[in-house]
PDB file of C-alpha atoms and ligand atoms in Angstrom:
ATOM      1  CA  UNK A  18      97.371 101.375  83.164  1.00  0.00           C
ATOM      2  CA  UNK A  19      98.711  98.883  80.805  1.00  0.00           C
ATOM      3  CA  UNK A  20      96.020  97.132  77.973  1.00  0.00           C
ATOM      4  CA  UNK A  21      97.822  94.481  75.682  1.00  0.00           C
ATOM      5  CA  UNK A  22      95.714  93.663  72.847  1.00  0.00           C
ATOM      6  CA  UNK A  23      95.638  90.939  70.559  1.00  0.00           C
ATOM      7  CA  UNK A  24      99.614  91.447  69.906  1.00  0.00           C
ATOM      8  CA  UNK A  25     101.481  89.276  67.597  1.00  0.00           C
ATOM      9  CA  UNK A  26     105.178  89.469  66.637  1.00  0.00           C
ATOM     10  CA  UNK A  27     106.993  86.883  64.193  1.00  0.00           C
ATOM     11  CA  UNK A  28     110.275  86.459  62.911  1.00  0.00           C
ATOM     12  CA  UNK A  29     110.650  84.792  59.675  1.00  0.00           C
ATOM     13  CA  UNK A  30     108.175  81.530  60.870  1.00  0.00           C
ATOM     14  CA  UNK A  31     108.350  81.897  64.711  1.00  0.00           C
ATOM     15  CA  UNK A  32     105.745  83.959  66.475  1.00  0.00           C
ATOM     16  CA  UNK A  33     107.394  85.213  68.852  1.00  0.00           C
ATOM     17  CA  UNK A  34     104.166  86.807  70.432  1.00  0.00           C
ATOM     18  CA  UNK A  35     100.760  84.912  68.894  1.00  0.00           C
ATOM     19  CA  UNK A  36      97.592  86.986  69.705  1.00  0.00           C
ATOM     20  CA  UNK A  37      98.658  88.165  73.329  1.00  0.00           C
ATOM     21  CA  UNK A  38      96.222  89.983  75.607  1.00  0.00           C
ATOM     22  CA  UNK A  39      96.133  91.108  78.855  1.00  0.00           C
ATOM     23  CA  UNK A  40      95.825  93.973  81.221  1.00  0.00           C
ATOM     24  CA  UNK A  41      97.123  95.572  84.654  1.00  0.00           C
ATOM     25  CA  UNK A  42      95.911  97.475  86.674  1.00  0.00           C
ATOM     26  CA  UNK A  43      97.431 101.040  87.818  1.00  0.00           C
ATOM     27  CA  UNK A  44      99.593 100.074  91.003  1.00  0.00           C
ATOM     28  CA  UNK A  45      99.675  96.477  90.324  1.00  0.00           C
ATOM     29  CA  UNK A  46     102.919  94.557  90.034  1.00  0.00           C
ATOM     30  CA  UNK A  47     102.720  92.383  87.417  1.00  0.00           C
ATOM     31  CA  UNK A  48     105.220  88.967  86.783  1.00  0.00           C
ATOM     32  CA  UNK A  49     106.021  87.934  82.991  1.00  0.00           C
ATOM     33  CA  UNK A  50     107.023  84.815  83.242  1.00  0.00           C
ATOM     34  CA  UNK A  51     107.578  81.522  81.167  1.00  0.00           C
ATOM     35  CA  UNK A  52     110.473  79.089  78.819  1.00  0.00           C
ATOM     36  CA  UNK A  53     113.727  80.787  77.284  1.00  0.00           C
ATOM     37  CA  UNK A  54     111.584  81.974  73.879  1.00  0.00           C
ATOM     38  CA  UNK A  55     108.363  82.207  75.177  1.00  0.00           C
ATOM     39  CA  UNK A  56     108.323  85.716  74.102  1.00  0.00           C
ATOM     40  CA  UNK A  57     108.802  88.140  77.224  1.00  0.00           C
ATOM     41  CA  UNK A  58     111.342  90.526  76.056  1.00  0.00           C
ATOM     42  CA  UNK A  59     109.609  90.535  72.588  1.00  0.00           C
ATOM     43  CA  UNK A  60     106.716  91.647  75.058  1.00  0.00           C
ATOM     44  CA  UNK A  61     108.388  94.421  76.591  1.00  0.00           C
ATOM     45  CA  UNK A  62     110.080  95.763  73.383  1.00  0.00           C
ATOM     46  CA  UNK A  63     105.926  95.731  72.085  1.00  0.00           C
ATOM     47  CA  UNK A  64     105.331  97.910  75.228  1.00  0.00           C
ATOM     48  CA  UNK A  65     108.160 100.013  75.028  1.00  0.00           C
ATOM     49  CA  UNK A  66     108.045 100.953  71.711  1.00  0.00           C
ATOM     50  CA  UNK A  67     111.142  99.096  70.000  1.00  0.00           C
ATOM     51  CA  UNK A  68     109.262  96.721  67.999  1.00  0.00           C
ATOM     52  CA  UNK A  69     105.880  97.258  66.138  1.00  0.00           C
ATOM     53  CA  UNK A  70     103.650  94.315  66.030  1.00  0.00           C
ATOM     54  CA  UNK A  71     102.124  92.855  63.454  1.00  0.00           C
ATOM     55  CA  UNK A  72      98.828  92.802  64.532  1.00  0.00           C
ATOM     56  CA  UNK A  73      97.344  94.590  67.631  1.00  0.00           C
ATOM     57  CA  UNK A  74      97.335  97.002  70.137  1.00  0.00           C
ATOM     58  CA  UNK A  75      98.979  98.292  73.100  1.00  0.00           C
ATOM     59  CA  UNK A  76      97.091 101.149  75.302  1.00  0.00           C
ATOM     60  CA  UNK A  77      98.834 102.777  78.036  1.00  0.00           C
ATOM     61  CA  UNK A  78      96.449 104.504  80.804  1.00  0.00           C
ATOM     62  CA  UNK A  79      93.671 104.415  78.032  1.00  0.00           C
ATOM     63  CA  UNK A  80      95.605 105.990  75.721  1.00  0.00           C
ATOM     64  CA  UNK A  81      96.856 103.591  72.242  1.00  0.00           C
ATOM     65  CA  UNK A  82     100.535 104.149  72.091  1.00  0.00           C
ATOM     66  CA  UNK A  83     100.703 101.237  69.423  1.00  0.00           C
ATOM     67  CA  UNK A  84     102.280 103.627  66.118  1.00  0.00           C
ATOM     68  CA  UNK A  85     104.547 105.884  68.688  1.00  0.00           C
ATOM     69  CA  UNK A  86     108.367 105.740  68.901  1.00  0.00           C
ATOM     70  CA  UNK A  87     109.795 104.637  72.172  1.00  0.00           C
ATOM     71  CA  UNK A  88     110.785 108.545  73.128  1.00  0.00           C
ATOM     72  CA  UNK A  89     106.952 109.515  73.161  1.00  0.00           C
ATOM     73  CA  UNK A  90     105.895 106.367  75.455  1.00  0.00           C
ATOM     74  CA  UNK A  91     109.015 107.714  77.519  1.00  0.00           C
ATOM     75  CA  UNK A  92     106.984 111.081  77.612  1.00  0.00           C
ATOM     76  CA  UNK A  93     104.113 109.745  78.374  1.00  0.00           C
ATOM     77  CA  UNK A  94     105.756 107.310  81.930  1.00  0.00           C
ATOM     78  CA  UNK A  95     107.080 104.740  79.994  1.00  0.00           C
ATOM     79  CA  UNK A  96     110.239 103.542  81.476  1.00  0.00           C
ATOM     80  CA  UNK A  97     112.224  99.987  81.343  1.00  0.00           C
ATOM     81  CA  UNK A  98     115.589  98.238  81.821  1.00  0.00           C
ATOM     82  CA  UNK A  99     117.059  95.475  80.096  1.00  0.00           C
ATOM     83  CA  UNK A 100     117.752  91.666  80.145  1.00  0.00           C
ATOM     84  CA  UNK A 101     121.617  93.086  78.848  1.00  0.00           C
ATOM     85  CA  UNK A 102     122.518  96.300  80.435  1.00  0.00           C
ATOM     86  CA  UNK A 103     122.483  99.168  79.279  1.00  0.00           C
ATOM     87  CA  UNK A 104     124.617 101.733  81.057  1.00  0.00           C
ATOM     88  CA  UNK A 105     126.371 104.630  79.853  1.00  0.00           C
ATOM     89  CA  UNK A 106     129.682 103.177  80.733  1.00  0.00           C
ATOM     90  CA  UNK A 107     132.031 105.850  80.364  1.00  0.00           C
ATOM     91  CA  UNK A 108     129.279 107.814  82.738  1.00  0.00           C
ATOM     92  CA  UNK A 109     129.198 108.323  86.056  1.00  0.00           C
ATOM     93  CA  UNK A 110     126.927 105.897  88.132  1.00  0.00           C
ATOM     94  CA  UNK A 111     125.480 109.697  89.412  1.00  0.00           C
ATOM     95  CA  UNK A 112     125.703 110.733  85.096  1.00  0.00           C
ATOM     96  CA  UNK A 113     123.486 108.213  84.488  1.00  0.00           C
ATOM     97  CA  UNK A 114     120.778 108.883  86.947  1.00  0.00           C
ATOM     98  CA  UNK A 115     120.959 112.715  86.047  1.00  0.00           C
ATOM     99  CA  UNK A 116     121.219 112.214  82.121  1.00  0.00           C
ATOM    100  CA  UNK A 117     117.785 110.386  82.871  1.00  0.00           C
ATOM    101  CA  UNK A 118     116.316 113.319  83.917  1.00  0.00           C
ATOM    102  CA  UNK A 119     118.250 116.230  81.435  1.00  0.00           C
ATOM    103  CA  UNK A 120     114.895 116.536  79.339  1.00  0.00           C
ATOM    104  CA  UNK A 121     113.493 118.911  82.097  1.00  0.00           C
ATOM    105  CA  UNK A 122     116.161 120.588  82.060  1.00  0.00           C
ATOM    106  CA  UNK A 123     116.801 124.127  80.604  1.00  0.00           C
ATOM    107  CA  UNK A 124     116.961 124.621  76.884  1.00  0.00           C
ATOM    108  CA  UNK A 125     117.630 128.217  74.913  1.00  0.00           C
ATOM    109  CA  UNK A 126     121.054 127.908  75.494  1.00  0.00           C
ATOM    110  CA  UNK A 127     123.387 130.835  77.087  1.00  0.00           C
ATOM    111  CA  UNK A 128     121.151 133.733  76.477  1.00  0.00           C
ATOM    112  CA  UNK A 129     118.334 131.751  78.601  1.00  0.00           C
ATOM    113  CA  UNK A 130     121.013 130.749  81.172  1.00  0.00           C
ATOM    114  CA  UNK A 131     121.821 134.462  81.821  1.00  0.00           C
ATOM    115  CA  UNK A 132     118.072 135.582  82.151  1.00  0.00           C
ATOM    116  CA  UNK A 133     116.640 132.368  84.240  1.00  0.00           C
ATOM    117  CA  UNK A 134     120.116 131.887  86.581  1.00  0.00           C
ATOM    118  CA  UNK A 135     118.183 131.570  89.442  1.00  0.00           C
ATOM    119  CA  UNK A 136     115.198 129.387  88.684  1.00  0.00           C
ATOM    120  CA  UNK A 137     117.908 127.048  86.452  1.00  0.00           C
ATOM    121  CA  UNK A 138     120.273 127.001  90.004  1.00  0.00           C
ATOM    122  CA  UNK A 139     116.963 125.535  91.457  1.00  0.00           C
ATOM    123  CA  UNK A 140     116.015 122.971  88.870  1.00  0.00           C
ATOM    124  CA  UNK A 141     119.891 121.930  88.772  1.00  0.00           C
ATOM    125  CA  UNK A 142     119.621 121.313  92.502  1.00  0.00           C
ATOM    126  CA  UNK A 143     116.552 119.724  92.797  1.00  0.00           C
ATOM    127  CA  UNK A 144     117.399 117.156  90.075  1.00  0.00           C
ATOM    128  CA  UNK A 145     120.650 116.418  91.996  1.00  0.00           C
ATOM    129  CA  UNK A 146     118.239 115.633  94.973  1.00  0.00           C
ATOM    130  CA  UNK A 147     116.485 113.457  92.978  1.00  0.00           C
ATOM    131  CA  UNK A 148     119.303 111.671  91.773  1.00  0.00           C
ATOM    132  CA  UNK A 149     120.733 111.377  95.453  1.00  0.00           C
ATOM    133  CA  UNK A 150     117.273 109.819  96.367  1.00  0.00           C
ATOM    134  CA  UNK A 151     117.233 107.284  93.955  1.00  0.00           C
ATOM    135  CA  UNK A 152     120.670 106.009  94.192  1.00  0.00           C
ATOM    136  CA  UNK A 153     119.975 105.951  97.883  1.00  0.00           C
ATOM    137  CA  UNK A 154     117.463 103.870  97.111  1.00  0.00           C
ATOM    138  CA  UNK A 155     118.700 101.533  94.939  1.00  0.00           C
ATOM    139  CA  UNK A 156     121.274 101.310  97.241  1.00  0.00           C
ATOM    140  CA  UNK A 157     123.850 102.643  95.402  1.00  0.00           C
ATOM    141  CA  UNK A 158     125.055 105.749  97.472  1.00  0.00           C
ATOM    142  CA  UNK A 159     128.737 104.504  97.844  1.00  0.00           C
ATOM    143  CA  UNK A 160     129.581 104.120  93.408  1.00  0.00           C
ATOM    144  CA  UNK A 161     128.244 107.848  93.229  1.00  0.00           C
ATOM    145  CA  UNK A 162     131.273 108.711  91.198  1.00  0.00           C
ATOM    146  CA  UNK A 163     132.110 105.253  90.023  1.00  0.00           C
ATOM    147  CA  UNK A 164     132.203 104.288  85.945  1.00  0.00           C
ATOM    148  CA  UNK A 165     129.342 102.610  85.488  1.00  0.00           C
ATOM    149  CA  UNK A 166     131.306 100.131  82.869  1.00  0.00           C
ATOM    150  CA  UNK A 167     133.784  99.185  86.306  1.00  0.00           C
ATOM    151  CA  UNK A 168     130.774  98.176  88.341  1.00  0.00           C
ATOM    152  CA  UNK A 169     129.609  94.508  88.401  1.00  0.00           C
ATOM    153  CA  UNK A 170     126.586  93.086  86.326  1.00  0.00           C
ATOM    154  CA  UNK A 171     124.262  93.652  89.478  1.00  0.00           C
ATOM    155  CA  UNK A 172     125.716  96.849  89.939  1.00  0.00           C
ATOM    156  CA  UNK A 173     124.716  97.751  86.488  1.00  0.00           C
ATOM    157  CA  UNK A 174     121.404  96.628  86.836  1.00  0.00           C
ATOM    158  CA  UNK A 175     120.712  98.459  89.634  1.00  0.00           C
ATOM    159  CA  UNK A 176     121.967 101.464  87.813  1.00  0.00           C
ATOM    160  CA  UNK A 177     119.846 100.934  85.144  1.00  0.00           C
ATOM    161  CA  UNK A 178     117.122 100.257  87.621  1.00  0.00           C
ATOM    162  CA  UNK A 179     118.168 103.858  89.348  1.00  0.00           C
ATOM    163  CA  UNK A 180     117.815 105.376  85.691  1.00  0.00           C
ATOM    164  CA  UNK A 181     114.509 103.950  84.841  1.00  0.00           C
ATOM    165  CA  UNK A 182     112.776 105.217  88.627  1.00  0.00           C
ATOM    166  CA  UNK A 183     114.463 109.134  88.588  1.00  0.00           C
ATOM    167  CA  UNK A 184     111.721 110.491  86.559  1.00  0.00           C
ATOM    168  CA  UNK A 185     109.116 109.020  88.489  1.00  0.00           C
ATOM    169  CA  UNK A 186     107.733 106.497  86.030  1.00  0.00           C
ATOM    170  CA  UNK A 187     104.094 105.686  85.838  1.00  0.00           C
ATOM    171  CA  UNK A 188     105.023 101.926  84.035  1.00  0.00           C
ATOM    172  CA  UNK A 189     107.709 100.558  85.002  1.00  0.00           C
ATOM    173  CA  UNK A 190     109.320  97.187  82.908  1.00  0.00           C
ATOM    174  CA  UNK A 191     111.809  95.261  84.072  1.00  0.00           C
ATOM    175  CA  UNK A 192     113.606  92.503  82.135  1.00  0.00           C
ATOM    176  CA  UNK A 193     114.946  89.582  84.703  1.00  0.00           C
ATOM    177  CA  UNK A 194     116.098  92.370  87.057  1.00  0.00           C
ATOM    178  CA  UNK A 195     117.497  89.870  89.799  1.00  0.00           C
ATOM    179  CA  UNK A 196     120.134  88.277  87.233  1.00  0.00           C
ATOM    180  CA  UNK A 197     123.835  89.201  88.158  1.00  0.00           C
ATOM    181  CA  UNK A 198     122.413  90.091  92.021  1.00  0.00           C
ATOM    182  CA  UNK A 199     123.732  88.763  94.826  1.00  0.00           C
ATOM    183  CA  UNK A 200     121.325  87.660  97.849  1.00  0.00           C
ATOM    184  CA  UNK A 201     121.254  91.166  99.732  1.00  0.00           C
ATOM    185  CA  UNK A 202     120.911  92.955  96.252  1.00  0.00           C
ATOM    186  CA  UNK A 203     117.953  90.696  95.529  1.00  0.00           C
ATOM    187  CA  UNK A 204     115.978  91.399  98.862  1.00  0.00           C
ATOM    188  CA  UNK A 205     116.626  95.333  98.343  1.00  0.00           C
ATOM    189  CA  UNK A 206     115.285  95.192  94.958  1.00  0.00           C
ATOM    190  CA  UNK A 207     112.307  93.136  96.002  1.00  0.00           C
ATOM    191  CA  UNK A 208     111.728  95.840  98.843  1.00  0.00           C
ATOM    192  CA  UNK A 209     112.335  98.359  96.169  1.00  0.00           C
ATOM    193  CA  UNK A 210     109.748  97.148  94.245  1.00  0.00           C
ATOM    194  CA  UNK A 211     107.662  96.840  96.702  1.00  0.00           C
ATOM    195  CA  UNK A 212     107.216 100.212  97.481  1.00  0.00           C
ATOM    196  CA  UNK A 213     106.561 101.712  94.228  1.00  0.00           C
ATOM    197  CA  UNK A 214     103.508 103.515  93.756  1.00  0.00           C
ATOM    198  CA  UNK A 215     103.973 102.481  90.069  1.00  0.00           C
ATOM    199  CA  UNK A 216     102.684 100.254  88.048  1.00  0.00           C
ATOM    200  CA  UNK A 217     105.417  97.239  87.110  1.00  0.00           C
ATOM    201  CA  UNK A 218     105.660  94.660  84.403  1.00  0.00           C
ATOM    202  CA  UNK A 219     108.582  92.120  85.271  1.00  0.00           C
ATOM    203  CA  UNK A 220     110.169  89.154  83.690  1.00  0.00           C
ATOM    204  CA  UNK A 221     111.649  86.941  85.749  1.00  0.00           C
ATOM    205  CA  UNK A 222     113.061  83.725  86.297  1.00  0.00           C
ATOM    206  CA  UNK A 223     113.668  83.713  89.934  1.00  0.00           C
ATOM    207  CA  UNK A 224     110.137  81.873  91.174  1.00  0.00           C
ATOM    208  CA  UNK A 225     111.166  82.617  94.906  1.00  0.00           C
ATOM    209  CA  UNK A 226     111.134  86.819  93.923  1.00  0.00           C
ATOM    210  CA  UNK A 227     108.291  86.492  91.625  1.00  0.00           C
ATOM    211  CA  UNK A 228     106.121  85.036  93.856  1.00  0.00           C
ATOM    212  CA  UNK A 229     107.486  87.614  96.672  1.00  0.00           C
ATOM    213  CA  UNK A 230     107.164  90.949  94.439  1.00  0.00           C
ATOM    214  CA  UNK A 231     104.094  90.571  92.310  1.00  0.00           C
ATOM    215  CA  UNK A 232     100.403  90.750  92.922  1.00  0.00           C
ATOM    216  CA  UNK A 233      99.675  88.882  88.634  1.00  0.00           C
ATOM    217  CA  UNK A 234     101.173  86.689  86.922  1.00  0.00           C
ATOM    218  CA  UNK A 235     101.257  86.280  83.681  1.00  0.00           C
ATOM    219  CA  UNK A 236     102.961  82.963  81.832  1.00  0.00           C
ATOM    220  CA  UNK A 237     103.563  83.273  78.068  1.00  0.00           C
ATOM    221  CA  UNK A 238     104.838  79.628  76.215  1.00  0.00           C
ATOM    222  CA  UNK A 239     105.642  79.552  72.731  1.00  0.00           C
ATOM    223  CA  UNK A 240     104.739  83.397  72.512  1.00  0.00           C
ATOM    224  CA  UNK A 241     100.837  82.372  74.116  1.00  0.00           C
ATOM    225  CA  UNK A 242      99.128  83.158  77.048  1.00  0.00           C
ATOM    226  CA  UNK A 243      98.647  80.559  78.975  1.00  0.00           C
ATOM    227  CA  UNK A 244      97.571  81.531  81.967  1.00  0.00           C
ATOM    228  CA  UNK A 245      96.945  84.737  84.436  1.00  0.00           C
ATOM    229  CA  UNK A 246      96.143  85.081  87.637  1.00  0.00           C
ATOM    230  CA  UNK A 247      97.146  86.075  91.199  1.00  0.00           C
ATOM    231  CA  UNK A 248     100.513  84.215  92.507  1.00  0.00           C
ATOM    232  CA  UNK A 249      98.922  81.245  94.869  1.00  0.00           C
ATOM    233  CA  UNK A 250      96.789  80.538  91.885  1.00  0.00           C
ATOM    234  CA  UNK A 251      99.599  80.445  89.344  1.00  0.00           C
ATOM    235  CA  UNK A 252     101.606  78.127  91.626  1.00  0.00           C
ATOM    236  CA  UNK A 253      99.093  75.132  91.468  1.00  0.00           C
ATOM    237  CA  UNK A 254      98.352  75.663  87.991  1.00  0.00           C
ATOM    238  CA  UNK A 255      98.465  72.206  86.624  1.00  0.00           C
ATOM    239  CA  UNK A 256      99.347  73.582  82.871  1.00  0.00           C
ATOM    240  CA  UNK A 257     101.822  76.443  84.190  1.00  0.00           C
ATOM    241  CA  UNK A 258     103.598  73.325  86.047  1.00  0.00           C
ATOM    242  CA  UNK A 259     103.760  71.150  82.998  1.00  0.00           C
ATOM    243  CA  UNK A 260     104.905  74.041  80.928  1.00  0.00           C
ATOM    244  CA  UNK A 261     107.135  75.399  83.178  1.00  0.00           C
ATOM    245  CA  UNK A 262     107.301  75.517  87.031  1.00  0.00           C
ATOM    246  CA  UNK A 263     107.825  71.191  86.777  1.00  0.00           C
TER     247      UNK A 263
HETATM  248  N1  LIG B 327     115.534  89.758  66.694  1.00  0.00           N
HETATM  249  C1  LIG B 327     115.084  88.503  66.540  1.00  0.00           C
HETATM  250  N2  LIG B 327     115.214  87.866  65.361  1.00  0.00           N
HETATM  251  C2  LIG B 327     114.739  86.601  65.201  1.00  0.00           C
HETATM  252  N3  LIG B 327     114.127  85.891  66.170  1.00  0.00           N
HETATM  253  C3  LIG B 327     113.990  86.485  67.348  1.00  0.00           C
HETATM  254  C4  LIG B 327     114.456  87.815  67.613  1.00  0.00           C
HETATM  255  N4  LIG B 327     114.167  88.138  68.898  1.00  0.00           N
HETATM  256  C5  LIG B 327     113.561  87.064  69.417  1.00  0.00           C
HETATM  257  N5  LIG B 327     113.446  86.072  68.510  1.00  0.00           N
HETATM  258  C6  LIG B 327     112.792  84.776  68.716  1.00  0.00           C
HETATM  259  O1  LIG B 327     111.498  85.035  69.229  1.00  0.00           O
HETATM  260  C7  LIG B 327     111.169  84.125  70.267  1.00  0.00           C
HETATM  261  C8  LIG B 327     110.914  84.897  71.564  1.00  0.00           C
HETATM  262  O2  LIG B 327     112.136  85.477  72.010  1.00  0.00           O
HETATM  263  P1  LIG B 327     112.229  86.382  73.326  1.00  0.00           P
HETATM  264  O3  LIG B 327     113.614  86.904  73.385  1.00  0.00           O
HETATM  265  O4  LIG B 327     111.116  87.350  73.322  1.00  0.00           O
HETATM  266  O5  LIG B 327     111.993  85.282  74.455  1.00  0.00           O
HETATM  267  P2  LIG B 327     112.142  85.411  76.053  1.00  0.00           P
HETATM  268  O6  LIG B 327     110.885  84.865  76.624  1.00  0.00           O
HETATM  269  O7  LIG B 327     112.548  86.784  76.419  1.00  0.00           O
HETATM  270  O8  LIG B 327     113.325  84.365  76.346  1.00  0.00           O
HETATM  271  P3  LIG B 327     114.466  84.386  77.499  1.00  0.00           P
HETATM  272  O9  LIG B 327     113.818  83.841  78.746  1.00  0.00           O
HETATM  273  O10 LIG B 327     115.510  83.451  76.980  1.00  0.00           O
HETATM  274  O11 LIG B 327     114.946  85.791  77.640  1.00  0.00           O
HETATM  275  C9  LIG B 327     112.332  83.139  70.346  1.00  0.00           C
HETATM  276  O12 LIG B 327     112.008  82.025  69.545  1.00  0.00           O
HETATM  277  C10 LIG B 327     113.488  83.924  69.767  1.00  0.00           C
HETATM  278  O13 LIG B 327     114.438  83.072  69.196  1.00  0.00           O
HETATM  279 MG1  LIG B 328     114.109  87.604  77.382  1.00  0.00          MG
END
């Protein structure tokens, strides 16, 4: 689903990402983790389309996404949150869910209203079904009509996470979703998670909910891979435990 290939970033004389490859399979969740700087969110903004590397490519589900803009990798299932929020705050928690999924939605303006009134009463009501599944979900049914600037960090982070599933992503990145979670949050998301038929890239620095959610790891130091494997094997790694896990 996801091929990383060759990828290198720098700013001014830091590489942020030095000749990183890798690949996941469709299904798999996948852990990002390593150091403060070892180059994860320069990672996901390479996958998602915010940044442009200097050298490599990215292919998602065979196809090389590498030169398109992050709206087309959104077209194509591209979906992620981020390590700072990013709500629409003067939305709705429900706004932002739905404004997620307004690209389906109608188009033509009034004229096209007025002819398709049924079939748009239909689409309207099946995207507020959607909406009421995922923040269900997420567990978020009770700050329905809530600001999403008045909720809590975690709060926010599960909105965003909300956001990122209502279109039914096919890869799924998440930057250190557990941060601003409290304990119950943290075991919903890792059920969440879980149960995704979709493919997920995570960074995180929680060891107890990587090694929980993820079937790969993948540790990046000083914007390197050095290592990749399933979660056991990661754990006794003696250069992932000098690098990072102590
Ligand atoms: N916009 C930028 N301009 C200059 N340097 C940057 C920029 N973004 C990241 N860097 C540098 O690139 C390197 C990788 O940063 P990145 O944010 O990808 O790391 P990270 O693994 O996500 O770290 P953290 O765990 O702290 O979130 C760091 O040395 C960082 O200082
Ligand atoms: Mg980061």
């Amino acid at each position: 689903m996801l091929a990383v290939d060759g990828v290198s970033v720098a700013f001014g004389g830091v590489k942020a990402l030095d000749q990183v490859s890798f690949e996941v399979e469709e299904g798999v969740v996948c852990g990002v983790i390593g150091p403060n700087g070892a180059g994860k969110t320069t990672l996901f903004d390479v996958v998602s389309g915010l940044r442009r590397p200097v050298e490599g490519r990215v292919r998602v589900d065979g196809r090389d996404v590498t030169g398109l803009p992050p709206v087309r990798r959104a077209r194509a299932g591209v979906r992620r949150t981020f390590q700072r929020t990013q709500v629409f705050g003067r939305l709705t928690v429900e706004d932002n869910v739905l404004a997620a999924l307004d690209w389906h939605g109608g188009g033509g303006g009034l004229a096209a209203d007025l002819v398709g009134l049924p079939a748009r009463r239909r689409l309207e009501r099946d995207r507020r079904e959607r909406v009421a599944e995922v923040l269900a979900l997420c567990g978020l049914d009770g700050h329905r009509e809530a600001y999403a600037a008045a909720l809590p960090v975690g709060g926010r982070r599960l909105v965003e996470l909300a956001r990122a599933l209502a279109d039914r992503p096919r890869l799924l990145l998440l930057d250190e979703p557990t941060s601003g979670l409290d304990a119950a949050q943290t075991a919903r998301l890792a059920e969440v998670v879980r149960s995704l038929e979709t493919t997920v890239l995570l960074v995180e620095h929680d060891m107890g909910f990587v090694m929980d959610v993820c079937d790969r790891i993948v540790v990046l130091d000083l914007g390197r891979v050095i290592a990749a494997g399933p979660p056991a094997e990661i754990r006794e790694d003696p250069v992932v435990r000098a690098a990072y896990l102590g």
